[in-house]
PDB file of C-alpha atoms in Angstrom:
ATOM      1  CA  UNK A  26     -28.892 -37.818  26.287  1.00  0.00           C
ATOM      2  CA  UNK A  27     -29.207 -33.889  25.685  1.00  0.00           C
ATOM      3  CA  UNK A  28     -27.919 -32.325  28.877  1.00  0.00           C
ATOM      4  CA  UNK A  29     -24.558 -35.021  28.041  1.00  0.00           C
ATOM      5  CA  UNK A  30     -24.266 -32.871  24.979  1.00  0.00           C
ATOM      6  CA  UNK A  31     -25.369 -29.454  26.438  1.00  0.00           C
ATOM      7  CA  UNK A  32     -22.124 -27.433  27.261  1.00  0.00           C
ATOM      8  CA  UNK A  33     -23.971 -25.305  29.381  1.00  0.00           C
ATOM      9  CA  UNK A  34     -25.049 -28.538  31.847  1.00  0.00           C
ATOM     10  CA  UNK A  35     -22.277 -29.393  34.027  1.00  0.00           C
ATOM     11  CA  UNK A  36     -24.299 -31.664  36.871  1.00  0.00           C
ATOM     12  CA  UNK A  37     -27.375 -33.655  37.308  1.00  0.00           C
ATOM     13  CA  UNK A  38     -29.077 -33.755  40.672  1.00  0.00           C
ATOM     14  CA  UNK A  39     -32.001 -36.044  40.525  1.00  0.00           C
ATOM     15  CA  UNK A  40     -34.735 -36.184  43.969  1.00  0.00           C
ATOM     16  CA  UNK A  41     -37.804 -37.327  45.029  1.00  0.00           C
ATOM     17  CA  UNK A  42     -41.322 -35.108  43.610  1.00  0.00           C
ATOM     18  CA  UNK A  43     -42.693 -35.953  47.518  1.00  0.00           C
ATOM     19  CA  UNK A  44     -41.423 -36.395  50.797  1.00  0.00           C
ATOM     20  CA  UNK A  45     -41.940 -39.576  51.351  1.00  0.00           C
ATOM     21  CA  UNK A  46     -40.004 -41.444  48.757  1.00  0.00           C
ATOM     22  CA  UNK A  47     -37.231 -41.318  46.084  1.00  0.00           C
ATOM     23  CA  UNK A  48     -38.947 -43.738  43.974  1.00  0.00           C
ATOM     24  CA  UNK A  49     -40.248 -46.579  44.493  1.00  0.00           C
ATOM     25  CA  UNK A  50     -40.775 -48.173  40.998  1.00  0.00           C
ATOM     26  CA  UNK A  51     -42.946 -47.969  38.046  1.00  0.00           C
ATOM     27  CA  UNK A  52     -46.519 -49.095  38.186  1.00  0.00           C
ATOM     28  CA  UNK A  53     -46.091 -53.067  37.786  1.00  0.00           C
ATOM     29  CA  UNK A  54     -49.735 -53.169  38.590  1.00  0.00           C
ATOM     30  CA  UNK A  55     -50.220 -51.734  35.252  1.00  0.00           C
ATOM     31  CA  UNK A  56     -47.707 -53.413  33.478  1.00  0.00           C
ATOM     32  CA  UNK A  57     -49.744 -57.082  34.867  1.00  0.00           C
ATOM     33  CA  UNK A  58     -53.057 -55.397  33.435  1.00  0.00           C
ATOM     34  CA  UNK A  59     -51.280 -54.675  30.501  1.00  0.00           C
ATOM     35  CA  UNK A  60     -50.558 -58.379  29.200  1.00  0.00           C
ATOM     36  CA  UNK A  61     -54.211 -58.787  27.932  1.00  0.00           C
ATOM     37  CA  UNK A  62     -54.038 -55.408  26.192  1.00  0.00           C
ATOM     38  CA  UNK A  63     -50.524 -56.115  24.313  1.00  0.00           C
ATOM     39  CA  UNK A  64     -47.558 -57.302  25.084  1.00  0.00           C
ATOM     40  CA  UNK A  65     -46.399 -53.965  23.410  1.00  0.00           C
ATOM     41  CA  UNK A  66     -46.474 -52.358  26.365  1.00  0.00           C
ATOM     42  CA  UNK A  67     -44.139 -54.856  28.517  1.00  0.00           C
ATOM     43  CA  UNK A  68     -41.233 -54.435  25.396  1.00  0.00           C
ATOM     44  CA  UNK A  69     -41.669 -50.476  25.615  1.00  0.00           C
ATOM     45  CA  UNK A  70     -41.329 -49.922  29.296  1.00  0.00           C
ATOM     46  CA  UNK A  71     -38.708 -52.044  30.322  1.00  0.00           C
ATOM     47  CA  UNK A  72     -36.974 -51.042  26.465  1.00  0.00           C
ATOM     48  CA  UNK A  73     -36.812 -47.780  27.956  1.00  0.00           C
ATOM     49  CA  UNK A  74     -36.366 -48.293  31.741  1.00  0.00           C
ATOM     50  CA  UNK A  75     -32.950 -50.310  31.000  1.00  0.00           C
ATOM     51  CA  UNK A  76     -31.778 -47.554  28.076  1.00  0.00           C
ATOM     52  CA  UNK A  77     -32.140 -45.477  30.769  1.00  0.00           C
ATOM     53  CA  UNK A  78     -30.092 -47.445  33.581  1.00  0.00           C
ATOM     54  CA  UNK A  79     -27.869 -47.238  31.136  1.00  0.00           C
ATOM     55  CA  UNK A  80     -27.249 -43.970  30.613  1.00  0.00           C
ATOM     56  CA  UNK A  81     -26.746 -42.882  33.941  1.00  0.00           C
ATOM     57  CA  UNK A  82     -23.988 -45.644  34.610  1.00  0.00           C
ATOM     58  CA  UNK A  83     -22.488 -44.294  31.339  1.00  0.00           C
ATOM     59  CA  UNK A  84     -22.611 -40.253  31.841  1.00  0.00           C
ATOM     60  CA  UNK A  85     -20.163 -38.335  32.116  1.00  0.00           C
ATOM     61  CA  UNK A  86     -20.918 -35.370  33.778  1.00  0.00           C
ATOM     62  CA  UNK A  87     -21.366 -35.264  37.881  1.00  0.00           C
ATOM     63  CA  UNK A  88     -25.165 -37.335  38.338  1.00  0.00           C
ATOM     64  CA  UNK A  89     -25.815 -36.732  42.169  1.00  0.00           C
ATOM     65  CA  UNK A  90     -29.256 -38.754  43.259  1.00  0.00           C
ATOM     66  CA  UNK A  91     -30.437 -37.621  46.331  1.00  0.00           C
ATOM     67  CA  UNK A  92     -32.054 -40.913  47.644  1.00  0.00           C
ATOM     68  CA  UNK A  93     -33.834 -39.439  50.145  1.00  0.00           C
ATOM     69  CA  UNK A  94     -36.516 -41.731  51.810  1.00  0.00           C
ATOM     70  CA  UNK A  95     -38.516 -45.100  49.742  1.00  0.00           C
ATOM     71  CA  UNK A  96     -35.906 -46.292  46.969  1.00  0.00           C
ATOM     72  CA  UNK A  97     -36.915 -49.621  45.516  1.00  0.00           C
ATOM     73  CA  UNK A  98     -36.889 -51.660  42.462  1.00  0.00           C
ATOM     74  CA  UNK A  99     -36.955 -48.643  39.400  1.00  0.00           C
ATOM     75  CA  UNK A 100     -35.934 -46.419  41.640  1.00  0.00           C
ATOM     76  CA  UNK A 101     -32.685 -48.647  42.158  1.00  0.00           C
ATOM     77  CA  UNK A 102     -31.853 -48.191  38.828  1.00  0.00           C
ATOM     78  CA  UNK A 103     -32.239 -44.332  38.601  1.00  0.00           C
ATOM     79  CA  UNK A 104     -29.936 -43.707  41.441  1.00  0.00           C
ATOM     80  CA  UNK A 105     -27.467 -46.704  41.751  1.00  0.00           C
ATOM     81  CA  UNK A 106     -25.339 -46.815  38.533  1.00  0.00           C
ATOM     82  CA  UNK A 107     -25.254 -42.576  39.335  1.00  0.00           C
ATOM     83  CA  UNK A 108     -21.556 -41.565  40.433  1.00  0.00           C
ATOM     84  CA  UNK A 109     -22.797 -40.071  43.601  1.00  0.00           C
ATOM     85  CA  UNK A 110     -25.706 -41.589  45.399  1.00  0.00           C
ATOM     86  CA  UNK A 111     -26.584 -39.823  48.534  1.00  0.00           C
ATOM     87  CA  UNK A 112     -28.759 -41.134  51.436  1.00  0.00           C
ATOM     88  CA  UNK A 113     -30.319 -39.939  54.559  1.00  0.00           C
ATOM     89  CA  UNK A 114     -32.006 -41.421  57.727  1.00  0.00           C
ATOM     90  CA  UNK A 115     -34.902 -41.691  55.925  1.00  0.00           C
ATOM     91  CA  UNK A 116     -33.615 -43.788  53.386  1.00  0.00           C
ATOM     92  CA  UNK A 117     -35.587 -47.219  52.850  1.00  0.00           C
ATOM     93  CA  UNK A 118     -33.483 -49.373  50.196  1.00  0.00           C
ATOM     94  CA  UNK A 119     -35.116 -52.914  49.244  1.00  0.00           C
ATOM     95  CA  UNK A 120     -35.277 -55.061  45.776  1.00  0.00           C
ATOM     96  CA  UNK A 121     -38.397 -56.525  47.255  1.00  0.00           C
ATOM     97  CA  UNK A 122     -39.017 -58.507  43.640  1.00  0.00           C
ATOM     98  CA  UNK A 123     -38.725 -62.300  44.431  1.00  0.00           C
ATOM     99  CA  UNK A 124     -42.135 -61.681  46.090  1.00  0.00           C
ATOM    100  CA  UNK A 125     -43.756 -60.803  43.125  1.00  0.00           C
ATOM    101  CA  UNK A 126     -42.671 -63.208  40.783  1.00  0.00           C
ATOM    102  CA  UNK A 127     -39.955 -61.072  39.114  1.00  0.00           C
ATOM    103  CA  UNK A 128     -36.024 -60.402  39.502  1.00  0.00           C
ATOM    104  CA  UNK A 129     -34.141 -57.244  41.639  1.00  0.00           C
ATOM    105  CA  UNK A 130     -33.534 -56.014  37.898  1.00  0.00           C
ATOM    106  CA  UNK A 131     -32.515 -52.212  36.124  1.00  0.00           C
ATOM    107  CA  UNK A 132     -29.104 -53.852  36.816  1.00  0.00           C
ATOM    108  CA  UNK A 133     -29.628 -55.146  39.852  1.00  0.00           C
ATOM    109  CA  UNK A 134     -27.105 -58.361  38.182  1.00  0.00           C
ATOM    110  CA  UNK A 135     -24.623 -56.043  37.900  1.00  0.00           C
ATOM    111  CA  UNK A 136     -24.169 -53.844  41.415  1.00  0.00           C
ATOM    112  CA  UNK A 137     -25.583 -56.466  43.691  1.00  0.00           C
ATOM    113  CA  UNK A 138     -22.879 -59.035  43.188  1.00  0.00           C
ATOM    114  CA  UNK A 139     -19.938 -56.691  43.736  1.00  0.00           C
ATOM    115  CA  UNK A 140     -21.524 -55.323  47.502  1.00  0.00           C
ATOM    116  CA  UNK A 141     -19.108 -56.728  49.881  1.00  0.00           C
ATOM    117  CA  UNK A 142     -19.214 -60.736  50.176  1.00  0.00           C
ATOM    118  CA  UNK A 143     -22.449 -62.046  49.313  1.00  0.00           C
ATOM    119  CA  UNK A 144     -24.295 -59.040  50.518  1.00  0.00           C
ATOM    120  CA  UNK A 145     -26.269 -58.663  47.193  1.00  0.00           C
ATOM    121  CA  UNK A 146     -27.254 -62.128  46.908  1.00  0.00           C
ATOM    122  CA  UNK A 147     -28.851 -61.971  50.398  1.00  0.00           C
ATOM    123  CA  UNK A 148     -30.205 -58.750  49.209  1.00  0.00           C
ATOM    124  CA  UNK A 149     -31.616 -60.193  46.407  1.00  0.00           C
ATOM    125  CA  UNK A 150     -33.480 -62.999  47.655  1.00  0.00           C
ATOM    126  CA  UNK A 151     -34.715 -62.415  50.461  1.00  0.00           C
ATOM    127  CA  UNK A 152     -35.724 -58.853  49.637  1.00  0.00           C
ATOM    128  CA  UNK A 153     -34.075 -57.653  53.183  1.00  0.00           C
ATOM    129  CA  UNK A 154     -34.581 -54.123  53.098  1.00  0.00           C
ATOM    130  CA  UNK A 155     -31.757 -51.467  54.826  1.00  0.00           C
ATOM    131  CA  UNK A 156     -32.604 -48.220  56.385  1.00  0.00           C
ATOM    132  CA  UNK A 157     -30.859 -44.703  56.386  1.00  0.00           C
ATOM    133  CA  UNK A 158     -26.899 -44.731  56.724  1.00  0.00           C
ATOM    134  CA  UNK A 159     -27.264 -48.901  56.197  1.00  0.00           C
ATOM    135  CA  UNK A 160     -27.666 -47.652  53.048  1.00  0.00           C
ATOM    136  CA  UNK A 161     -24.441 -46.092  52.501  1.00  0.00           C
ATOM    137  CA  UNK A 162     -22.442 -48.679  54.639  1.00  0.00           C
ATOM    138  CA  UNK A 163     -23.979 -51.004  52.335  1.00  0.00           C
ATOM    139  CA  UNK A 164     -22.313 -49.388  49.732  1.00  0.00           C
ATOM    140  CA  UNK A 165     -25.549 -48.637  47.753  1.00  0.00           C
ATOM    141  CA  UNK A 166     -25.039 -45.017  48.889  1.00  0.00           C
ATOM    142  CA  UNK A 167     -21.394 -43.294  48.396  1.00  0.00           C
ATOM    143  CA  UNK A 168     -22.509 -40.729  50.940  1.00  0.00           C
ATOM    144  CA  UNK A 169     -24.495 -40.244  53.684  1.00  0.00           C
ATOM    145  CA  UNK A 170     -26.258 -36.730  55.261  1.00  0.00           C
ATOM    146  CA  UNK A 171     -28.912 -35.623  57.354  1.00  0.00           C
ATOM    147  CA  UNK A 172     -32.216 -34.858  55.781  1.00  0.00           C
ATOM    148  CA  UNK A 173     -32.337 -31.312  57.068  1.00  0.00           C
ATOM    149  CA  UNK A 174     -29.102 -30.700  55.276  1.00  0.00           C
ATOM    150  CA  UNK A 175     -30.123 -31.898  52.049  1.00  0.00           C
ATOM    151  CA  UNK A 176     -31.227 -28.125  50.874  1.00  0.00           C
ATOM    152  CA  UNK A 177     -27.860 -26.783  51.959  1.00  0.00           C
ATOM    153  CA  UNK A 178     -26.342 -29.069  50.508  1.00  0.00           C
ATOM    154  CA  UNK A 179     -28.270 -29.119  46.868  1.00  0.00           C
ATOM    155  CA  UNK A 180     -27.724 -25.096  46.983  1.00  0.00           C
ATOM    156  CA  UNK A 181     -23.832 -25.335  47.751  1.00  0.00           C
ATOM    157  CA  UNK A 182     -23.504 -28.202  44.218  1.00  0.00           C
ATOM    158  CA  UNK A 183     -25.736 -25.689  42.549  1.00  0.00           C
ATOM    159  CA  UNK A 184     -23.437 -22.598  43.159  1.00  0.00           C
ATOM    160  CA  UNK A 185     -19.967 -24.800  41.895  1.00  0.00           C
ATOM    161  CA  UNK A 186     -19.423 -22.467  38.673  1.00  0.00           C
ATOM    162  CA  UNK A 187     -17.980 -25.376  36.478  1.00  0.00           C
ATOM    163  CA  UNK A 188     -18.061 -28.459  38.877  1.00  0.00           C
ATOM    164  CA  UNK A 189     -16.231 -30.977  37.761  1.00  0.00           C
ATOM    165  CA  UNK A 190     -16.376 -34.931  39.818  1.00  0.00           C
ATOM    166  CA  UNK A 191     -13.882 -33.660  42.342  1.00  0.00           C
ATOM    167  CA  UNK A 192     -15.501 -30.537  43.276  1.00  0.00           C
ATOM    168  CA  UNK A 193     -19.357 -32.707  44.008  1.00  0.00           C
ATOM    169  CA  UNK A 194     -16.816 -34.816  45.729  1.00  0.00           C
ATOM    170  CA  UNK A 195     -15.566 -32.027  47.982  1.00  0.00           C
ATOM    171  CA  UNK A 196     -19.016 -31.065  48.647  1.00  0.00           C
ATOM    172  CA  UNK A 197     -20.821 -34.356  49.338  1.00  0.00           C
ATOM    173  CA  UNK A 198     -17.567 -35.224  51.642  1.00  0.00           C
ATOM    174  CA  UNK A 199     -18.027 -32.274  53.509  1.00  0.00           C
ATOM    175  CA  UNK A 200     -21.387 -32.279  54.141  1.00  0.00           C
ATOM    176  CA  UNK A 201     -20.783 -36.612  55.019  1.00  0.00           C
ATOM    177  CA  UNK A 202     -18.177 -35.926  57.979  1.00  0.00           C
ATOM    178  CA  UNK A 203     -20.362 -33.361  59.321  1.00  0.00           C
ATOM    179  CA  UNK A 204     -23.647 -35.449  59.422  1.00  0.00           C
ATOM    180  CA  UNK A 205     -23.694 -37.276  62.863  1.00  0.00           C
ATOM    181  CA  UNK A 206     -27.270 -39.068  62.874  1.00  0.00           C
ATOM    182  CA  UNK A 207     -26.306 -42.959  63.606  1.00  0.00           C
ATOM    183  CA  UNK A 208     -22.566 -42.605  63.089  1.00  0.00           C
ATOM    184  CA  UNK A 209     -21.362 -44.809  66.029  1.00  0.00           C
ATOM    185  CA  UNK A 210     -24.056 -47.357  65.145  1.00  0.00           C
ATOM    186  CA  UNK A 211     -22.432 -50.144  63.590  1.00  0.00           C
ATOM    187  CA  UNK A 212     -23.406 -51.956  59.827  1.00  0.00           C
ATOM    188  CA  UNK A 213     -27.301 -53.771  60.937  1.00  0.00           C
ATOM    189  CA  UNK A 214     -26.141 -56.931  59.313  1.00  0.00           C
ATOM    190  CA  UNK A 215     -22.208 -56.624  60.139  1.00  0.00           C
ATOM    191  CA  UNK A 216     -22.861 -59.491  62.716  1.00  0.00           C
ATOM    192  CA  UNK A 217     -24.526 -61.547  60.382  1.00  0.00           C
ATOM    193  CA  UNK A 218     -22.032 -61.011  57.081  1.00  0.00           C
ATOM    194  CA  UNK A 219     -20.107 -63.883  58.499  1.00  0.00           C
ATOM    195  CA  UNK A 220     -23.054 -66.328  57.933  1.00  0.00           C
ATOM    196  CA  UNK A 221     -24.700 -64.651  55.075  1.00  0.00           C
ATOM    197  CA  UNK A 222     -21.406 -64.696  53.038  1.00  0.00           C
ATOM    198  CA  UNK A 223     -21.005 -68.700  53.951  1.00  0.00           C
ATOM    199  CA  UNK A 224     -24.415 -69.512  53.648  1.00  0.00           C
ATOM    200  CA  UNK A 225     -24.850 -67.717  50.195  1.00  0.00           C
ATOM    201  CA  UNK A 226     -21.410 -68.435  48.843  1.00  0.00           C
ATOM    202  CA  UNK A 227     -23.520 -71.331  46.762  1.00  0.00           C
ATOM    203  CA  UNK A 228     -24.760 -72.637  43.495  1.00  0.00           C
ATOM    204  CA  UNK A 229     -27.949 -73.157  43.784  1.00  0.00           C
ATOM    205  CA  UNK A 230     -31.161 -72.132  45.603  1.00  0.00           C
ATOM    206  CA  UNK A 231     -31.431 -75.812  47.354  1.00  0.00           C
ATOM    207  CA  UNK A 232     -28.084 -75.221  48.401  1.00  0.00           C
ATOM    208  CA  UNK A 233     -28.663 -72.219  49.832  1.00  0.00           C
ATOM    209  CA  UNK A 234     -31.273 -73.404  51.909  1.00  0.00           C
ATOM    210  CA  UNK A 235     -29.452 -75.947  53.053  1.00  0.00           C
ATOM    211  CA  UNK A 236     -26.750 -73.661  54.087  1.00  0.00           C
ATOM    212  CA  UNK A 237     -29.553 -71.589  55.978  1.00  0.00           C
ATOM    213  CA  UNK A 238     -31.580 -75.067  57.577  1.00  0.00           C
ATOM    214  CA  UNK A 239     -27.861 -76.287  58.971  1.00  0.00           C
ATOM    215  CA  UNK A 240     -26.759 -73.247  60.396  1.00  0.00           C
ATOM    216  CA  UNK A 241     -29.975 -73.171  62.376  1.00  0.00           C
ATOM    217  CA  UNK A 242     -29.370 -70.213  64.172  1.00  0.00           C
ATOM    218  CA  UNK A 243     -32.482 -67.372  64.768  1.00  0.00           C
ATOM    219  CA  UNK A 244     -31.429 -65.138  61.791  1.00  0.00           C
ATOM    220  CA  UNK A 245     -30.964 -67.958  59.255  1.00  0.00           C
ATOM    221  CA  UNK A 246     -33.948 -69.640  60.019  1.00  0.00           C
ATOM    222  CA  UNK A 247     -36.026 -65.581  60.105  1.00  0.00           C
ATOM    223  CA  UNK A 248     -34.471 -65.743  56.392  1.00  0.00           C
ATOM    224  CA  UNK A 249     -35.683 -69.338  55.830  1.00  0.00           C
ATOM    225  CA  UNK A 250     -39.269 -68.438  56.403  1.00  0.00           C
ATOM    226  CA  UNK A 251     -38.716 -65.499  53.959  1.00  0.00           C
ATOM    227  CA  UNK A 252     -37.107 -67.140  51.308  1.00  0.00           C
ATOM    228  CA  UNK A 253     -39.461 -69.837  51.417  1.00  0.00           C
ATOM    229  CA  UNK A 254     -42.415 -67.275  50.944  1.00  0.00           C
ATOM    230  CA  UNK A 255     -40.762 -66.123  47.325  1.00  0.00           C
ATOM    231  CA  UNK A 256     -41.624 -67.402  43.973  1.00  0.00           C
ATOM    232  CA  UNK A 257     -39.445 -70.771  43.267  1.00  0.00           C
ATOM    233  CA  UNK A 258     -38.681 -69.872  39.474  1.00  0.00           C
ATOM    234  CA  UNK A 259     -37.779 -66.149  40.667  1.00  0.00           C
ATOM    235  CA  UNK A 260     -35.439 -67.621  42.988  1.00  0.00           C
ATOM    236  CA  UNK A 261     -33.393 -69.309  40.717  1.00  0.00           C
ATOM    237  CA  UNK A 262     -33.678 -66.759  37.838  1.00  0.00           C
ATOM    238  CA  UNK A 263     -32.317 -64.167  40.429  1.00  0.00           C
ATOM    239  CA  UNK A 264     -29.315 -66.415  41.625  1.00  0.00           C
ATOM    240  CA  UNK A 265     -28.181 -66.829  38.250  1.00  0.00           C
ATOM    241  CA  UNK A 266     -28.607 -63.821  37.312  1.00  0.00           C
ATOM    242  CA  UNK A 267     -26.313 -62.677  40.300  1.00  0.00           C
ATOM    243  CA  UNK A 268     -23.855 -65.126  39.351  1.00  0.00           C
ATOM    244  CA  UNK A 269     -23.680 -64.519  35.553  1.00  0.00           C
ATOM    245  CA  UNK A 270     -23.737 -60.317  36.387  1.00  0.00           C
ATOM    246  CA  UNK A 271     -20.880 -60.848  38.443  1.00  0.00           C
ATOM    247  CA  UNK A 272     -18.179 -60.716  35.255  1.00  0.00           C
ATOM    248  CA  UNK A 273     -20.541 -58.969  33.007  1.00  0.00           C
ATOM    249  CA  UNK A 274     -20.629 -55.802  31.861  1.00  0.00           C
ATOM    250  CA  UNK A 275     -23.487 -53.070  32.830  1.00  0.00           C
ATOM    251  CA  UNK A 276     -24.509 -52.855  29.127  1.00  0.00           C
ATOM    252  CA  UNK A 277     -24.524 -57.134  29.490  1.00  0.00           C
ATOM    253  CA  UNK A 278     -26.042 -57.819  32.093  1.00  0.00           C
ATOM    254  CA  UNK A 279     -29.141 -55.129  31.077  1.00  0.00           C
ATOM    255  CA  UNK A 280     -29.359 -57.127  27.514  1.00  0.00           C
ATOM    256  CA  UNK A 281     -29.898 -60.209  30.087  1.00  0.00           C
ATOM    257  CA  UNK A 282     -32.277 -58.406  31.982  1.00  0.00           C
ATOM    258  CA  UNK A 283     -34.454 -57.807  29.592  1.00  0.00           C
ATOM    259  CA  UNK A 284     -35.072 -61.521  28.151  1.00  0.00           C
ATOM    260  CA  UNK A 285     -35.758 -61.978  31.749  1.00  0.00           C
ATOM    261  CA  UNK A 286     -38.362 -59.305  31.746  1.00  0.00           C
ATOM    262  CA  UNK A 287     -39.918 -60.692  28.954  1.00  0.00           C
ATOM    263  CA  UNK A 288     -40.165 -64.238  30.236  1.00  0.00           C
ATOM    264  CA  UNK A 289     -41.147 -62.989  33.029  1.00  0.00           C
ATOM    265  CA  UNK A 290     -44.240 -60.843  31.679  1.00  0.00           C
ATOM    266  CA  UNK A 291     -45.079 -64.223  29.586  1.00  0.00           C
ATOM    267  CA  UNK A 292     -45.255 -66.337  32.641  1.00  0.00           C
ATOM    268  CA  UNK A 293     -47.330 -67.021  35.116  1.00  0.00           C
ATOM    269  CA  UNK A 294     -45.876 -65.567  38.351  1.00  0.00           C
ATOM    270  CA  UNK A 295     -45.415 -62.051  37.973  1.00  0.00           C
ATOM    271  CA  UNK A 296     -48.577 -61.779  37.420  1.00  0.00           C
ATOM    272  CA  UNK A 297     -50.356 -64.178  40.386  1.00  0.00           C
ATOM    273  CA  UNK A 298     -47.086 -62.172  42.602  1.00  0.00           C
ATOM    274  CA  UNK A 299     -48.876 -59.039  41.962  1.00  0.00           C
ATOM    275  CA  UNK A 300     -52.418 -60.163  42.194  1.00  0.00           C
ATOM    276  CA  UNK A 301     -51.557 -61.379  45.371  1.00  0.00           C
ATOM    277  CA  UNK A 302     -49.277 -58.652  46.838  1.00  0.00           C
ATOM    278  CA  UNK A 303     -51.025 -55.523  45.095  1.00  0.00           C
ATOM    279  CA  UNK A 304     -54.557 -56.540  43.796  1.00  0.00           C
ATOM    280  CA  UNK A 305     -56.355 -58.831  46.162  1.00  0.00           C
ATOM    281  CA  UNK A 306     -54.073 -58.010  48.785  1.00  0.00           C
ATOM    282  CA  UNK A 307     -54.648 -61.571  50.351  1.00  0.00           C
ATOM    283  CA  UNK A 308     -50.712 -62.092  50.391  1.00  0.00           C
ATOM    284  CA  UNK A 309     -50.326 -65.782  49.328  1.00  0.00           C
ATOM    285  CA  UNK A 310     -49.522 -66.205  45.772  1.00  0.00           C
ATOM    286  CA  UNK A 311     -50.172 -69.419  44.153  1.00  0.00           C
ATOM    287  CA  UNK A 312     -47.189 -69.920  42.718  1.00  0.00           C
ATOM    288  CA  UNK A 313     -46.528 -72.374  39.810  1.00  0.00           C
ATOM    289  CA  UNK A 314     -44.489 -74.677  39.972  1.00  0.00           C
ATOM    290  CA  UNK A 315     -44.976 -74.344  43.794  1.00  0.00           C
ATOM    291  CA  UNK A 316     -41.894 -75.596  44.947  1.00  0.00           C
ATOM    292  CA  UNK A 317     -37.792 -74.922  43.828  1.00  0.00           C
ATOM    293  CA  UNK A 318     -37.283 -79.162  42.626  1.00  0.00           C
ATOM    294  CA  UNK A 319     -40.045 -78.729  39.821  1.00  0.00           C
ATOM    295  CA  UNK A 320     -38.621 -75.643  38.387  1.00  0.00           C
ATOM    296  CA  UNK A 321     -35.802 -77.397  36.026  1.00  0.00           C
ATOM    297  CA  UNK A 322     -32.499 -76.472  34.780  1.00  0.00           C
ATOM    298  CA  UNK A 323     -34.062 -76.431  31.229  1.00  0.00           C
ATOM    299  CA  UNK A 324     -37.011 -73.620  32.841  1.00  0.00           C
ATOM    300  CA  UNK A 325     -34.449 -71.574  33.974  1.00  0.00           C
ATOM    301  CA  UNK A 326     -32.397 -71.598  30.913  1.00  0.00           C
ATOM    302  CA  UNK A 327     -35.237 -70.627  28.553  1.00  0.00           C
ATOM    303  CA  UNK A 328     -35.680 -67.248  30.407  1.00  0.00           C
ATOM    304  CA  UNK A 329     -32.037 -66.600  29.369  1.00  0.00           C
ATOM    305  CA  UNK A 330     -32.799 -67.459  25.962  1.00  0.00           C
ATOM    306  CA  UNK A 331     -31.615 -64.617  23.181  1.00  0.00           C
ATOM    307  CA  UNK A 332     -34.303 -62.715  21.815  1.00  0.00           C
ATOM    308  CA  UNK A 333     -32.719 -62.676  18.354  1.00  0.00           C
ATOM    309  CA  UNK A 334     -33.801 -59.032  16.467  1.00  0.00           C
ATOM    310  CA  UNK A 335     -36.214 -58.014  19.789  1.00  0.00           C
ATOM    311  CA  UNK A 336     -32.953 -58.073  22.000  1.00  0.00           C
ATOM    312  CA  UNK A 337     -32.301 -54.897  23.601  1.00  0.00           C
ATOM    313  CA  UNK A 338     -29.831 -52.667  21.947  1.00  0.00           C
ATOM    314  CA  UNK A 339     -27.727 -50.536  24.085  1.00  0.00           C
TER     315      UNK A 339
END
């Protein structure tokens, strides 16, 4: 907010501090551990995070995220709502939340259903990982630049006198055009897009599973295997989050997701997912309810209920 109001600030560039990741998310383990101590940690963390996501989404000054390396969960929230997202051959994107009893938050309900066809629904439910130029081809990045050119790109952006969106676009386009890595390769999911579009265009998770079973291709069966490992509750709230989010503004989506986040913190699956994946690392979470048919419409509705005076205010 200070940068927005500062007449001396013309351009915002965000990048990862280490070589390995842009940002792979917040410390969800700490969130889970805080449950016993106090609920306020979860309220504050999600409120601050989503307020930041909204500020990025509504930022009027050019905002450039260099999503070099791992970009997952919270890292997606720091980049995807900004005007410019630059992927490199080392970018690795995923929203793996359904595997830990959560849902693809940080505005996932806004950007995922707006990707081509049903691609966002597929990425959200399976946690499928996209790498390198595919992050651009999927529509998550706006540009692709070879990583060895990132420093030069940054210098050229900083050299702009009073950068407008147009100036920044010109610089990024020039670098994008010159970047040759995997230039001729087709999108990794290209050959599966028809299947993804038909199988994932259902209003219930059960129907999606049925579609994949009926399809029977090795790709469909592989996705089935993945989905069957996920939290049944997470799958159901995620599908509804995306269906509802497809016609909401980013602001409305983040308010909805804040409600979901608080319900997940109070539920069983998130803490069990963190235990199985991050703490004990046995990779075999015991979800409750254990299967889809036990997750009732009423259960799902409860996740979306207003928090009244505790709702997120943007």
